GROMACS .gro file of C-alpha atoms in nm:
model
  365
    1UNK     CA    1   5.749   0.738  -3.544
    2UNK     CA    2   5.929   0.888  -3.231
    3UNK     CA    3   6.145   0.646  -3.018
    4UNK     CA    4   6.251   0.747  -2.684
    5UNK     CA    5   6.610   0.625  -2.578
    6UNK     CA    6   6.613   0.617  -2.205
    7UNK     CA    7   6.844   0.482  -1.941
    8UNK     CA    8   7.051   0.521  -1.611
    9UNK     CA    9   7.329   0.743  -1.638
   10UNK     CA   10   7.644   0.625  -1.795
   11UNK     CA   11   7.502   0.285  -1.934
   12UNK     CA   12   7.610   0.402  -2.318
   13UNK     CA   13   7.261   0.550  -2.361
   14UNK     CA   14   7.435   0.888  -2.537
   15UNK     CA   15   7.676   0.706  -2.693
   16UNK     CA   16   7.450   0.487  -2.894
   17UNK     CA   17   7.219   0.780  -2.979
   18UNK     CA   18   7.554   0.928  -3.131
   19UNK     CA   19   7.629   0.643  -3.311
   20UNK     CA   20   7.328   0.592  -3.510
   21UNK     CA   21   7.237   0.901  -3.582
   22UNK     CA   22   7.546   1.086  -3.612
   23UNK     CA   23   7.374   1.383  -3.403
   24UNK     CA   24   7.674   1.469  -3.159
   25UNK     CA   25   7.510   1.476  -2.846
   26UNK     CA   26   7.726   1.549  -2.538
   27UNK     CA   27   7.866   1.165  -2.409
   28UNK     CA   28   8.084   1.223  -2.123
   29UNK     CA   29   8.153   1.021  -1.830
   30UNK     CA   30   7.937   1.199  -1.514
   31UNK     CA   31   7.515   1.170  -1.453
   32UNK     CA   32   7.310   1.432  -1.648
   33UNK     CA   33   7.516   1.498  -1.926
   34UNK     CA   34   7.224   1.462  -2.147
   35UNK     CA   35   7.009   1.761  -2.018
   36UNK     CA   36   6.719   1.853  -2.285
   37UNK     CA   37   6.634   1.590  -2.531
   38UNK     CA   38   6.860   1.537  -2.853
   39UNK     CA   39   6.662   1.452  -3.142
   40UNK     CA   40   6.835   1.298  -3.466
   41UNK     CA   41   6.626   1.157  -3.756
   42UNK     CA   42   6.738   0.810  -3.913
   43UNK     CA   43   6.671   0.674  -4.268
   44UNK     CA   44   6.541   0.319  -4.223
   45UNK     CA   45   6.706   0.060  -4.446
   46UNK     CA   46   6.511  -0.091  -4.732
   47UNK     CA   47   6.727  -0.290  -4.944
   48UNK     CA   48   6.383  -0.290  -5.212
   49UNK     CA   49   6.426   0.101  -5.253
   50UNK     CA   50   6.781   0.044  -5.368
   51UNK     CA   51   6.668  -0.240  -5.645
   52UNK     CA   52   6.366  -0.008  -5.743
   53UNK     CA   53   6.661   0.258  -5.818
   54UNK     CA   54   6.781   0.034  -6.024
   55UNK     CA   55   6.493   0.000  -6.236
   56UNK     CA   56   6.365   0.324  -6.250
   57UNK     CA   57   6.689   0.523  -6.219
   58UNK     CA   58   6.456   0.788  -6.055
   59UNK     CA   59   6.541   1.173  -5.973
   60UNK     CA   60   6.551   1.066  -5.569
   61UNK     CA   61   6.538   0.769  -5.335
   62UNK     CA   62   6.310   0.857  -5.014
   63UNK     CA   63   6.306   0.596  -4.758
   64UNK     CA   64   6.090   0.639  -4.453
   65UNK     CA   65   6.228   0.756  -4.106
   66UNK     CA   66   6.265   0.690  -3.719
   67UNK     CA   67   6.328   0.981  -3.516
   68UNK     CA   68   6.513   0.880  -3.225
   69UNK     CA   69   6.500   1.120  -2.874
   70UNK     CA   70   6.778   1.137  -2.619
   71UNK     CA   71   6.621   1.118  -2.316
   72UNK     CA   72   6.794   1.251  -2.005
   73UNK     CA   73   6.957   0.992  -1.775
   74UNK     CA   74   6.709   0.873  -1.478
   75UNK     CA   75   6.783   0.851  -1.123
   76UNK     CA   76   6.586   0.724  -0.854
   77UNK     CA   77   6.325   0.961  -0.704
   78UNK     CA   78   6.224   1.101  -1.061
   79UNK     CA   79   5.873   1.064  -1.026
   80UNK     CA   80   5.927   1.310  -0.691
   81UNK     CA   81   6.109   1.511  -0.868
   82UNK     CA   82   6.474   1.369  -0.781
   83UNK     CA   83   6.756   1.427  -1.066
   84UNK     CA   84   6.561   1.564  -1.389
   85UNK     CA   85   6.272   1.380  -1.327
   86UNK     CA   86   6.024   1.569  -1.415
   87UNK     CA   87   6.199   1.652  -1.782
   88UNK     CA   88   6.259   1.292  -1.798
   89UNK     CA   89   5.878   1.165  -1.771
   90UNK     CA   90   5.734   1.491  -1.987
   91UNK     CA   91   6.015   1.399  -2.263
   92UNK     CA   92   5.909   1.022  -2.245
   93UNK     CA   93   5.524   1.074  -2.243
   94UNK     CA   94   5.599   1.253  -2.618
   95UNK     CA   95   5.733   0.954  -2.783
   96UNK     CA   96   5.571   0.613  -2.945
   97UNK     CA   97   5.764   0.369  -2.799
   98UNK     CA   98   6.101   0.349  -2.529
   99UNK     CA   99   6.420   0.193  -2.620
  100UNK     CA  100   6.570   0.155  -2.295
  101UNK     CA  101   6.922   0.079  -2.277
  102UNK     CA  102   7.085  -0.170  -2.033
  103UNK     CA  103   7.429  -0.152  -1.938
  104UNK     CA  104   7.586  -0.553  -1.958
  105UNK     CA  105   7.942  -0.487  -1.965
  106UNK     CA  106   8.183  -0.432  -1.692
  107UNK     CA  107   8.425  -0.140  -1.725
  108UNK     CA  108   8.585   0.004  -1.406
  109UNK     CA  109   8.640   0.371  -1.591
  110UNK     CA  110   8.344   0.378  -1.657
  111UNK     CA  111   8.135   0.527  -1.340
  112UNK     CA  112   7.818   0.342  -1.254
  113UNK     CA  113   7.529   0.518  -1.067
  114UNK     CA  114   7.506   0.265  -0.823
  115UNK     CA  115   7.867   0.123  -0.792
  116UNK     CA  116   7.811  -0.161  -0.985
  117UNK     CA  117   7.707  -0.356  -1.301
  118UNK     CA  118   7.293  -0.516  -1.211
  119UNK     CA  119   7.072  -0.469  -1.520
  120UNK     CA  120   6.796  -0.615  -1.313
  121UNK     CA  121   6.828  -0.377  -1.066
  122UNK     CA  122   6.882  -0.098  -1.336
  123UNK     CA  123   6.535  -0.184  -1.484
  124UNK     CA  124   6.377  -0.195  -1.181
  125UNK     CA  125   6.452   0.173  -1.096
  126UNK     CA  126   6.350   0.325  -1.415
  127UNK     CA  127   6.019   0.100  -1.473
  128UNK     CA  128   5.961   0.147  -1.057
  129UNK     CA  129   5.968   0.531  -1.106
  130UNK     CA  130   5.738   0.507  -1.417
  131UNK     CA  131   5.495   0.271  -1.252
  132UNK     CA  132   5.484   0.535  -0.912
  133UNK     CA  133   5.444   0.810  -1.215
  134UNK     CA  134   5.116   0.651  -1.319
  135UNK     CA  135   5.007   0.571  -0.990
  136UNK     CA  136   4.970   0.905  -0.939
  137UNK     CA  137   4.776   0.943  -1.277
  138UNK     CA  138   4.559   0.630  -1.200
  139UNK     CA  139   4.450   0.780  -0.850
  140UNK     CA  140   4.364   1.121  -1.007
  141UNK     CA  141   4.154   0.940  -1.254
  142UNK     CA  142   4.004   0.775  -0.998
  143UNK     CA  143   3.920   1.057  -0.768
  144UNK     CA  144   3.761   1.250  -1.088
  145UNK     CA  145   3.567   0.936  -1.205
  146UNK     CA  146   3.424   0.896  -0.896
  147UNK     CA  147   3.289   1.301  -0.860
  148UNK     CA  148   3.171   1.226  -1.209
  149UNK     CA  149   2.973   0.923  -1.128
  150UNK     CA  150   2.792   1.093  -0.773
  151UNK     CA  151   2.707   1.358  -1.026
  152UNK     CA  152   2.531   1.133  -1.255
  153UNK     CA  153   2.762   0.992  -1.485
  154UNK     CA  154   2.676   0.629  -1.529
  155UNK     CA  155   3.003   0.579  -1.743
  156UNK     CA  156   3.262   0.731  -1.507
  157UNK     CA  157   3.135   0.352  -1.305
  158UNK     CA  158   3.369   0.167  -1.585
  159UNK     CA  159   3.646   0.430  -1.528
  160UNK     CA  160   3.639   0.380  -1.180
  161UNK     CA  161   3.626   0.008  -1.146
  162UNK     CA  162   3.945  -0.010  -1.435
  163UNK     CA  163   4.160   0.250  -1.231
  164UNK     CA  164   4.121   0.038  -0.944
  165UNK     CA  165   4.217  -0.278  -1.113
  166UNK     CA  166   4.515  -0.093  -1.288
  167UNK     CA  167   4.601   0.078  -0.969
  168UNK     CA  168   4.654  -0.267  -0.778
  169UNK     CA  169   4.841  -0.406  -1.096
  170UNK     CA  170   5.117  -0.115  -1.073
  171UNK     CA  171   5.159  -0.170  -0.704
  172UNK     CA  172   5.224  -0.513  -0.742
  173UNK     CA  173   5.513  -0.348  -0.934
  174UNK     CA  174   5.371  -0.439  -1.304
  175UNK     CA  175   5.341  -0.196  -1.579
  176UNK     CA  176   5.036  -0.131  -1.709
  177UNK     CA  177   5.123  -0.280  -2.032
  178UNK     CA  178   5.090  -0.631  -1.902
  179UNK     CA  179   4.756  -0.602  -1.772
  180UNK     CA  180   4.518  -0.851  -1.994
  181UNK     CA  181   4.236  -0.515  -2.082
  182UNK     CA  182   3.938  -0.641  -2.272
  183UNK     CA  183   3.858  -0.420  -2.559
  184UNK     CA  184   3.613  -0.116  -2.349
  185UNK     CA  185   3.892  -0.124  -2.088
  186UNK     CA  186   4.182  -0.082  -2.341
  187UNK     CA  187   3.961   0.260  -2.498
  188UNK     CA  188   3.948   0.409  -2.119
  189UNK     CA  189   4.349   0.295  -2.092
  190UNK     CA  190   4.454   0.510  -2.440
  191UNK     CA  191   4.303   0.796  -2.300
  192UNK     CA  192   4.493   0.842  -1.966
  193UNK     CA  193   4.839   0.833  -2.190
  194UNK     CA  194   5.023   0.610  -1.933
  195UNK     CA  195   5.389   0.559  -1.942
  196UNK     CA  196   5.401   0.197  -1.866
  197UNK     CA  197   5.151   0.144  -2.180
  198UNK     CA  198   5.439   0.270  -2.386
  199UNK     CA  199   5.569  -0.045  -2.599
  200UNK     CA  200   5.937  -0.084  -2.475
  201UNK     CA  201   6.275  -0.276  -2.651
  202UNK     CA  202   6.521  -0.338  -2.389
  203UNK     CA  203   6.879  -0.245  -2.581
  204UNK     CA  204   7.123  -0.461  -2.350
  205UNK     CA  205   7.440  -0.261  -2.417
  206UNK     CA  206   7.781  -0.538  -2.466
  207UNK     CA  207   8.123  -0.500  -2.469
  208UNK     CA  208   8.303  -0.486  -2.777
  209UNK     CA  209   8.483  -0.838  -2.669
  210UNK     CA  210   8.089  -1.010  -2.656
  211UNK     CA  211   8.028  -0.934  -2.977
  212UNK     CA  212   7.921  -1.261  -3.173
  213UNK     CA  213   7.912  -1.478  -2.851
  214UNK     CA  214   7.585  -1.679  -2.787
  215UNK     CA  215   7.359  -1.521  -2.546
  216UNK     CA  216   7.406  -1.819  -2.294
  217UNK     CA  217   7.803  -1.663  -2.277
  218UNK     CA  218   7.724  -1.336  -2.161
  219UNK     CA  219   7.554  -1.391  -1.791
  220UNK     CA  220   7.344  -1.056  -1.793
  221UNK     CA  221   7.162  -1.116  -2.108
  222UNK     CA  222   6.977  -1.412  -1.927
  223UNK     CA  223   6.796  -1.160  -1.672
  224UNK     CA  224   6.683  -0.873  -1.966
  225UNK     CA  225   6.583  -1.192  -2.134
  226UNK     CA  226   6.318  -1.308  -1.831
  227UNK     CA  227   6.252  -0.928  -1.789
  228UNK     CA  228   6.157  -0.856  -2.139
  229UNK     CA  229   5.989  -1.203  -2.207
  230UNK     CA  230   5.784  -1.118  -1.877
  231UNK     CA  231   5.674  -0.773  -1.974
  232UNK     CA  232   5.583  -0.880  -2.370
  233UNK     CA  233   5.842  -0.619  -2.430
  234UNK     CA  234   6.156  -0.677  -2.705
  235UNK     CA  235   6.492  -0.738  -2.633
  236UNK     CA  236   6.820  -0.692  -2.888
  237UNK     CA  237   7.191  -0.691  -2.778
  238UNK     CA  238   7.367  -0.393  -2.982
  239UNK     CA  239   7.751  -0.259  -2.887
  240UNK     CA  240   7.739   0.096  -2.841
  241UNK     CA  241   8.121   0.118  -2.897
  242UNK     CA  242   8.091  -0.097  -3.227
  243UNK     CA  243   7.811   0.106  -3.341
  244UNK     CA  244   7.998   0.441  -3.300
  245UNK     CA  245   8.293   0.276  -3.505
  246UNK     CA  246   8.023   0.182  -3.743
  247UNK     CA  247   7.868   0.503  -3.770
  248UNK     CA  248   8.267   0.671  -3.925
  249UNK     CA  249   8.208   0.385  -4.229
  250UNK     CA  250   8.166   0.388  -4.590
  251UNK     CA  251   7.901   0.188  -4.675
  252UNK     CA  252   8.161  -0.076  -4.823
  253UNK     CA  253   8.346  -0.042  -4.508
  254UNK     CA  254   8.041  -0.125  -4.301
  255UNK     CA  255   7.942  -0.421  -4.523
  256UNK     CA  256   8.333  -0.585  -4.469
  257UNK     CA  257   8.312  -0.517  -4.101
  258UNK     CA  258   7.984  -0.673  -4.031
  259UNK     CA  259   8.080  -0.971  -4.236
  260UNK     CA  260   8.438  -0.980  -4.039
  261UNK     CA  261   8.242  -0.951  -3.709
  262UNK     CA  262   7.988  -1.242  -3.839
  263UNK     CA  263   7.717  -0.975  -3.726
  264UNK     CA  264   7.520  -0.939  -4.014
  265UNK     CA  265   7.335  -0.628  -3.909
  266UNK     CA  266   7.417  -0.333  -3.716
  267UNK     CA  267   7.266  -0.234  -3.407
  268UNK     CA  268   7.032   0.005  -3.609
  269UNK     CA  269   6.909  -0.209  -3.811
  270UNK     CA  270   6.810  -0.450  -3.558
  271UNK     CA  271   6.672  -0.214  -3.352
  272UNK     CA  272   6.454  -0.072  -3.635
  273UNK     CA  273   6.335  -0.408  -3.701
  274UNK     CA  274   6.280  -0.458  -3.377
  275UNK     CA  275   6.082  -0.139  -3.396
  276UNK     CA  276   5.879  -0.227  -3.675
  277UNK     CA  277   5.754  -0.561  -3.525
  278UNK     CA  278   5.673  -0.389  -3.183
  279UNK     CA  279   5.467  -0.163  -3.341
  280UNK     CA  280   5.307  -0.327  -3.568
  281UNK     CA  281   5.473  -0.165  -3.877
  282UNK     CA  282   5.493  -0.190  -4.221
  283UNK     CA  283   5.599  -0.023  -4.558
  284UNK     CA  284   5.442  -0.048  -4.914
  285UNK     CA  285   5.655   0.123  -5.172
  286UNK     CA  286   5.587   0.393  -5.493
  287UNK     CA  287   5.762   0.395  -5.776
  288UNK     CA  288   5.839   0.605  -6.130
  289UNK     CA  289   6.081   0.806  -6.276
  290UNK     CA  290   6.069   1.100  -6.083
  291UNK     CA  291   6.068   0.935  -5.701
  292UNK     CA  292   6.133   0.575  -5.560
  293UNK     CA  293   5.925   0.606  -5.172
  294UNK     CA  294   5.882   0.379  -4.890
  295UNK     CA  295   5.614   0.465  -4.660
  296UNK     CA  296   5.525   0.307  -4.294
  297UNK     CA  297   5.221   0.250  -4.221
  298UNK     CA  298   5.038   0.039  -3.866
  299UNK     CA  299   4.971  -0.331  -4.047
  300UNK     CA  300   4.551  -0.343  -4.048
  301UNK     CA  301   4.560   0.015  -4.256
  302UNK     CA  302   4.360  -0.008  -4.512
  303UNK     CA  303   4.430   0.151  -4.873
  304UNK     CA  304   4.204   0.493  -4.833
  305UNK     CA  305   4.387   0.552  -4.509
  306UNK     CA  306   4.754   0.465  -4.682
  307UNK     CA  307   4.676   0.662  -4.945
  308UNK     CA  308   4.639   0.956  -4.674
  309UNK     CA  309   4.999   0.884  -4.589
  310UNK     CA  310   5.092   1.020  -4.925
  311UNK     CA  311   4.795   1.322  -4.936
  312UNK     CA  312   4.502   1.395  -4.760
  313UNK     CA  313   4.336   1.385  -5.116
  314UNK     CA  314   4.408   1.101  -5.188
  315UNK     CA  315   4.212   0.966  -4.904
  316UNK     CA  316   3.917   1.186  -4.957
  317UNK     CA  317   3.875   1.105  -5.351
  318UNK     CA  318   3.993   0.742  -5.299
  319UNK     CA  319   3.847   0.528  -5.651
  320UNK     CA  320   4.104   0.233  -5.644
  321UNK     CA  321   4.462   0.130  -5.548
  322UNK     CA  322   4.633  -0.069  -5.833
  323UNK     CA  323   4.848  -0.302  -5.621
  324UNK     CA  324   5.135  -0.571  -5.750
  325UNK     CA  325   5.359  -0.740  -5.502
  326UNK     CA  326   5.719  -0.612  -5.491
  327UNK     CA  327   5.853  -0.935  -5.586
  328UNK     CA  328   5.645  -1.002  -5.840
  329UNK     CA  329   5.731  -0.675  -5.993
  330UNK     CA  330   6.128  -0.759  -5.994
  331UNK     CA  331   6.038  -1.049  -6.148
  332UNK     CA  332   5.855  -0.897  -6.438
  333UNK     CA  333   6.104  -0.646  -6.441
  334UNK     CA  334   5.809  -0.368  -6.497
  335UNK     CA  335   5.488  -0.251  -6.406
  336UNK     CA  336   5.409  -0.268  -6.790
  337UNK     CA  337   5.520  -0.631  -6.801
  338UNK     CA  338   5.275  -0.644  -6.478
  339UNK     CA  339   5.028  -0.505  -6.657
  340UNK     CA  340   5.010  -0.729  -6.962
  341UNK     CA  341   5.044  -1.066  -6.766
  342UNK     CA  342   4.741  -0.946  -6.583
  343UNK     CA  343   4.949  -0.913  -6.251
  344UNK     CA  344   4.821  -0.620  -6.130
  345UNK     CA  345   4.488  -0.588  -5.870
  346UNK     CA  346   4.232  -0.333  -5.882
  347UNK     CA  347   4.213  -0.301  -5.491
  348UNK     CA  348   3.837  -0.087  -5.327
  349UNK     CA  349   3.836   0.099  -5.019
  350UNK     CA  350   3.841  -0.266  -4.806
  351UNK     CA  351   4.161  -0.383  -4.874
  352UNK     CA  352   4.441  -0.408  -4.647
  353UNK     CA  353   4.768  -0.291  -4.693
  354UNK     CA  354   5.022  -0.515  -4.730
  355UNK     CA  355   5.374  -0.536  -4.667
  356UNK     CA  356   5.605  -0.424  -4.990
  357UNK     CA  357   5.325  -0.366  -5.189
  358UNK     CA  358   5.354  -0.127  -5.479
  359UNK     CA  359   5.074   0.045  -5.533
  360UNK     CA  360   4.913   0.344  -5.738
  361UNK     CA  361   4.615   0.497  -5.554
  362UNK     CA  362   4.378   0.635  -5.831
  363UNK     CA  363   4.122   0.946  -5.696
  364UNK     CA  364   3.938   1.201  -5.753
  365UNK     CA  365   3.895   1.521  -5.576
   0.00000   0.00000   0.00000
């Protein structure tokens, strides 16, 4: 999974990326710092892998992983070509989803683009030049749908007739994720790779000071709140400052801080989760002596296709998948305790994943 960090210059964007994955990308104070794309990969938490070690004491511990992308700073004008625009939308058509960072803090050394704290207006720009970005697309769809259909192709009539419809929804200044598709329309939509189909979490960036408020204290969570809410998109409030202090920590350290800060979770591991449930994500777990593994897979997959996740034999000669709940295995304290009680399924080629589920694929190739 590749998740695309965007926002206006200077609105922490960098500094976050820094923080949680300890890549050292360039954060300084001035537009454009962040020129090509950093990427840094993150290990997602999974508090099961670390009681699996404990049972199986394996050789390693292999969680699954995020890779996050710095994306360039946006200005206005990007979808003409203004700033980096061009490297911006390219870089941002490459990932799964956009985490777009919202600066709601007021700092007066700290430059803003446009002279002054407005996440509303800050969203605006960057989701105004993504919508004019698939304009463009939508029309060129259009124009070949329609040569398509005078030649003879009866299908290129759907085509047409959906990029109109989307066309009018992005200049009504919607993205193209909020328009209600039925099921043929959303197969034309995948294949024209819009921007504004991208799944988004808005990342309102607070001050250190907000920390542990209520929402209802901090005024400018109330409008990414409305904006995210309107667009089906996610919201979380993270610190970038506190994350980078975060980020220096021992995991003992970080466990007294959150508690002191009556946090809970980092950023990161809200955002992940926040992630996960955007997407439509989930893990099931391996186990044995040699390797403890967490795997993500879309919720819906069924076992052949998880068992692909792990080798593409395993798909091909799919017989079974022995499956046991992950609590029910700490509870029995082993699969052969599993085993005897009769706790273990015998799962065919129909059965969907779930999440946390241990499971043993059986094949033949």
């Amino acid at each position: 999974m590749k998740l695309g960090v965007v926002g206006l210059p200077n609105v922490g964007k960098s500094t976050l990326f820094n923080a949680i994955t300890n890549a050292g990308a360039q954060a300084e104070n001035y537009p454009f710092c962040t020129i090509e794309p950093n990427t840094g990969v993150v290990m997602v938490p999974d508090g099961r892998l670390n009681v699996l070690a404990e049972m199986y004491h394996p050789k390693k511990v292999t969680p699954t992983t995020i890779e996050f992308v710095d994306i360039a700073g946006l200005v206005k004008g990007a979808s003409r070509g203004e700033g980096l625009g061009n490297k911006f939308l390219s870089h941002i058509r490459e990932v799964d989803a956009i985490v777009h960072v919202v600066r709601c803090f007021e700092n007066e050394n700290i430059i803003h683009v446009d002279g002054s704290v407005n996440p509303g207006r800050d969203i605006e720009t960057i989701n105004l030049e993504l919508i004019f970005s698939d304009m463009e697309t939508v029309q060129r769809r259009k124009e070949k749908a329609e040569k398509n259909f005078r030649g003879g192709d009866k299908k290129a009539g759907a085509e047409m007739e959906l990029a109109g419809k989307i066309y009018a929804h992005l200049e009504s200044g919607k993205p193209a994720r909020t328009y209600d598709a039925d099921d043929e329309e959303k197969e034309i939509l995948n294949g024209w790779f819009l921007l504004t189909t991208k799944p988004v979490i808005y990342a309102a960036n607070i001050s250190e000071d907000d920390i542990g408020k209520n929402e209802s204290e901090i005024p400018f969570l109330k409008t990414v709140r409305e904006i995210a809410e309107s667009e089906k998109a996610e919201m979380i409030t993270i610190s970038a400052a506190i994350e980078e202090d975060i980020a220096q920590m021992s995991p003992e350290e970080k466990t007294e801080f959150l508690e002191e800060m009556g946090i809970g979770q980092s950023g990161l591991d809200r955002l992940i989760t926040a992630c996960y449930r955007l997407l439509g994500l989930i893990s099931f777990l391996t186990v044995g002596e040699d390797e403890c593994r967490a795997w993500t897979i879309q919720n819906g997959t069924k076992a052949p296709q998880a068992a692909g996740k792990i080798h593409t034999d395993f798909e091909k000669g799919f017989i079974r998948a022995e499956v046991v709940p992950y609590e029910t295995l700490v509870e029995q304290g082993s699969m052969t305790a599993c085993r005897e009680k009769g706790l273990i399924r015998s799962e065919g080629k129909d059965y969907v994943m779930k999440d946390g589920d241990v499971t043993l694929f059986r094949f033949n190739v």
